[in-house]
Amino acid sequence: VYISDGASIIAFRGSDGQRLWNYPLPGPMTPLLVSNGVVCCSHGHDDTGYFISAISAKDGHALWKYAIPSFRYPDMTLHDDIIYLFAYIGTFSPQPLGLRALQITTGKLLWSFPKSMFINGSVNVVRNGIAYLSSRDDGNVNDSIDALRIKDGSLVWSLKTVGLTSLTEADGILYTGIQ
């Protein structure tokens, strides 16, 4: 069992609750992602920067750390050992980050998909080799759904929308709400 107390990632044995290890991280943290022997989260502060850190689930040692050029935490989704992170972009960020795909065991950047001017987005659905990114700007005029190939991040299709909310999928059909 893995938890974040806001300052550390802590592992407990599920059968008896015994604490196994504790790994301190600076700054508040996002919810944990766990896969293939790796526990990771994003953490940081405006003054020190933001990072994704990956810790060994077995013994709590650091595996890798990835700097995020963003002014707040990214939205992160995990699917098949790939972390999809969409960092918030705005006037405080020196350059657009958009969507990036990282391999969870190594932290290797697999690909990136720029989304300049957009301040909010996330990968809500990954199906049949396609990641569906919903993104919106702060004026609700340039919202979009983008379908990207997970192997290389190339654009399959894009649909402009207005007032987009998150996506969900059932039986091969994407659903979204409009604000």
Coordinates of C-alpha atoms in Angstrom, one line a residue:
V1 CA 0.0 0.0 0.0
Y2 CA 1.4 3.4 -1.0
I3 CA 0.3 6.8 0.3
S4 CA 1.4 10.4 0.1
D5 CA 1.2 12.5 3.2
G6 CA 2.1 15.7 1.3
A7 CA 5.8 15.5 2.2
S8 CA 6.7 11.9 1.6
I9 CA 5.7 8.7 -0.3
I10 CA 5.3 5.9 2.3
A11 CA 5.0 2.2 1.6
F12 CA 3.1 -0.2 4.0
R13 CA 2.8 -3.9 3.8
G14 CA -0.8 -4.7 3.0
S15 CA -1.1 -7.8 5.2
D16 CA -0.2 -6.2 8.5
G17 CA 0.2 -2.4 7.9
Q18 CA 4.0 -2.4 8.7
R19 CA 5.8 0.6 7.3
L20 CA 8.3 -0.6 4.7
W21 CA 9.9 2.6 3.6
N22 CA 9.5 6.4 3.4
Y23 CA 10.8 8.7 0.6
P24 CA 10.7 12.4 1.4
L25 CA 9.9 14.8 -1.5
P26 CA 9.9 18.6 -1.4
G27 CA 6.6 20.4 -1.9
P28 CA 3.0 19.2 -2.1
M29 CA 2.3 16.2 -4.3
T30 CA -0.2 15.0 -6.8
P31 CA -1.9 11.6 -6.4
L32 CA 0.4 8.7 -6.9
L33 CA 0.7 6.6 -10.1
V34 CA 1.8 3.0 -9.6
S35 CA 2.8 0.5 -12.3
N36 CA 5.5 -2.1 -13.0
G37 CA 7.3 -1.7 -9.7
V38 CA 7.4 2.1 -9.9
V39 CA 5.6 4.7 -7.7
C40 CA 5.6 8.3 -9.1
C41 CA 4.0 11.7 -8.6
S42 CA 4.6 15.3 -9.4
H43 CA 5.7 17.7 -6.7
G44 CA 7.3 21.0 -6.1
H45 CA 6.8 24.7 -5.5
D46 CA 6.8 27.9 -7.6
D47 CA 10.2 28.8 -6.2
T48 CA 12.0 25.5 -6.6
G49 CA 10.2 24.2 -9.8
Y50 CA 8.0 21.2 -10.4
F51 CA 9.2 17.6 -11.0
I52 CA 7.9 14.1 -11.6
S53 CA 9.8 11.7 -9.3
A54 CA 9.8 7.9 -9.7
I55 CA 10.5 5.7 -6.7
S56 CA 11.1 1.9 -6.6
A57 CA 8.0 0.3 -5.2
K58 CA 10.1 -2.5 -3.8
D59 CA 12.7 -0.6 -1.6
G60 CA 11.9 3.1 -1.9
H61 CA 15.0 4.3 -3.7
A62 CA 14.9 7.0 -6.4
L63 CA 14.8 5.8 -10.0
W64 CA 14.5 9.0 -12.0
K65 CA 13.4 12.7 -11.8
Y66 CA 11.9 14.7 -14.6
A67 CA 11.8 18.5 -14.5
I68 CA 8.6 20.1 -15.7
P69 CA 8.9 23.7 -17.1
S70 CA 5.5 24.7 -15.8
F71 CA 4.1 27.0 -13.2
R72 CA 1.9 24.4 -11.5
Y73 CA 1.3 20.7 -11.4
P74 CA 0.6 18.8 -14.6
D75 CA -2.5 16.6 -15.1
M76 CA -1.1 13.1 -15.4
T77 CA -2.7 9.8 -16.6
L78 CA -1.1 6.4 -16.6
H79 CA -1.8 3.8 -19.3
D80 CA 0.3 0.7 -20.2
D81 CA 3.4 2.0 -18.4
I82 CA 3.2 5.4 -20.2
I83 CA 2.7 8.6 -18.2
Y84 CA 0.8 11.2 -20.2
L85 CA 1.4 14.6 -18.7
F86 CA -0.2 17.9 -19.7
A87 CA 1.5 20.8 -18.1
Y88 CA -0.4 24.0 -17.6
I89 CA 0.7 26.7 -20.0
G90 CA 0.1 30.4 -19.6
T91 CA 1.8 33.8 -19.2
F92 CA 4.0 32.5 -16.3
S93 CA 5.5 29.6 -18.3
P94 CA 8.5 30.5 -20.5
Q95 CA 7.5 28.1 -23.2
P96 CA 4.6 25.8 -24.2
L97 CA 4.9 22.3 -22.9
G98 CA 1.6 20.7 -24.1
L99 CA 1.3 16.9 -23.8
R100 CA 4.3 14.7 -23.2
A101 CA 4.6 10.9 -22.9
L102 CA 7.1 9.4 -20.5
Q103 CA 8.0 5.7 -20.0
I104 CA 7.3 5.0 -16.3
T105 CA 10.3 2.7 -15.6
T106 CA 12.9 5.0 -17.1
G107 CA 11.5 8.5 -17.3
K108 CA 12.5 8.5 -21.0
L109 CA 10.6 11.1 -23.0
L110 CA 8.8 9.1 -25.8
W111 CA 7.2 12.0 -27.6
S112 CA 5.6 15.4 -27.2
F113 CA 2.7 17.2 -28.7
P114 CA 2.7 21.0 -28.4
K115 CA -0.4 22.8 -27.5
S116 CA 0.5 26.5 -27.4
M117 CA -1.9 28.9 -25.8
F118 CA -3.9 26.2 -24.0
I119 CA -3.9 26.3 -20.2
N120 CA -5.8 23.2 -19.3
G121 CA -5.9 19.7 -20.7
S122 CA -5.7 16.0 -19.9
V123 CA -5.7 12.6 -21.5
N124 CA -9.0 11.1 -20.4
V125 CA -9.2 8.0 -22.7
V126 CA -6.6 5.7 -24.2
R127 CA -8.1 3.0 -26.5
N128 CA -6.8 0.9 -29.4
G129 CA -3.5 2.7 -29.7
I130 CA -5.0 6.2 -29.6
A131 CA -4.8 8.8 -26.7
Y132 CA -7.7 11.3 -26.7
L133 CA -6.6 14.7 -25.3
S134 CA -9.2 17.2 -24.2
S135 CA -7.9 20.8 -23.9
R136 CA -9.3 24.2 -23.4
D137 CA -8.2 27.8 -23.2
D138 CA -9.4 30.2 -20.6
G139 CA -11.8 31.9 -23.0
N140 CA -13.7 28.7 -24.0
V141 CA -13.2 29.6 -27.7
N142 CA -10.3 27.3 -28.8
D143 CA -11.3 24.1 -27.0
S144 CA -10.5 20.8 -28.8
I145 CA -10.4 17.1 -28.7
D146 CA -7.2 15.7 -30.3
A147 CA -6.7 12.0 -31.2
L148 CA -3.0 11.1 -31.0
R149 CA -1.2 7.8 -31.8
I150 CA 0.3 6.5 -28.6
K151 CA 3.4 5.1 -30.3
D152 CA 4.7 8.4 -31.6
G153 CA 2.3 11.3 -30.6
S154 CA 1.3 12.0 -34.2
L155 CA -2.1 13.6 -34.7
V156 CA -4.8 11.4 -36.1
W157 CA -7.6 13.9 -36.0
S158 CA -8.7 17.1 -34.2
L159 CA -12.1 18.5 -33.4
K160 CA -12.7 22.1 -32.4
T161 CA -15.3 22.6 -29.6
V162 CA -16.6 25.3 -27.3
G163 CA -16.9 24.8 -23.5
L164 CA -15.4 21.3 -23.5
T165 CA -15.3 19.2 -20.3
S166 CA -13.7 15.8 -19.8
L167 CA -14.1 12.8 -22.1
T168 CA -15.2 9.3 -21.5
E169 CA -15.6 6.3 -23.8
A170 CA -18.0 3.4 -24.1
D171 CA -18.3 0.8 -26.9
G172 CA -16.0 2.9 -29.2
I173 CA -17.9 6.1 -28.8
L174 CA -16.4 9.2 -27.2
Y175 CA -18.7 11.3 -24.9
T176 CA -18.1 14.8 -23.6
G177 CA -20.1 17.5 -21.9
I178 CA -20.4 21.1 -22.9
Q179 CA -20.4 23.9 -20.3

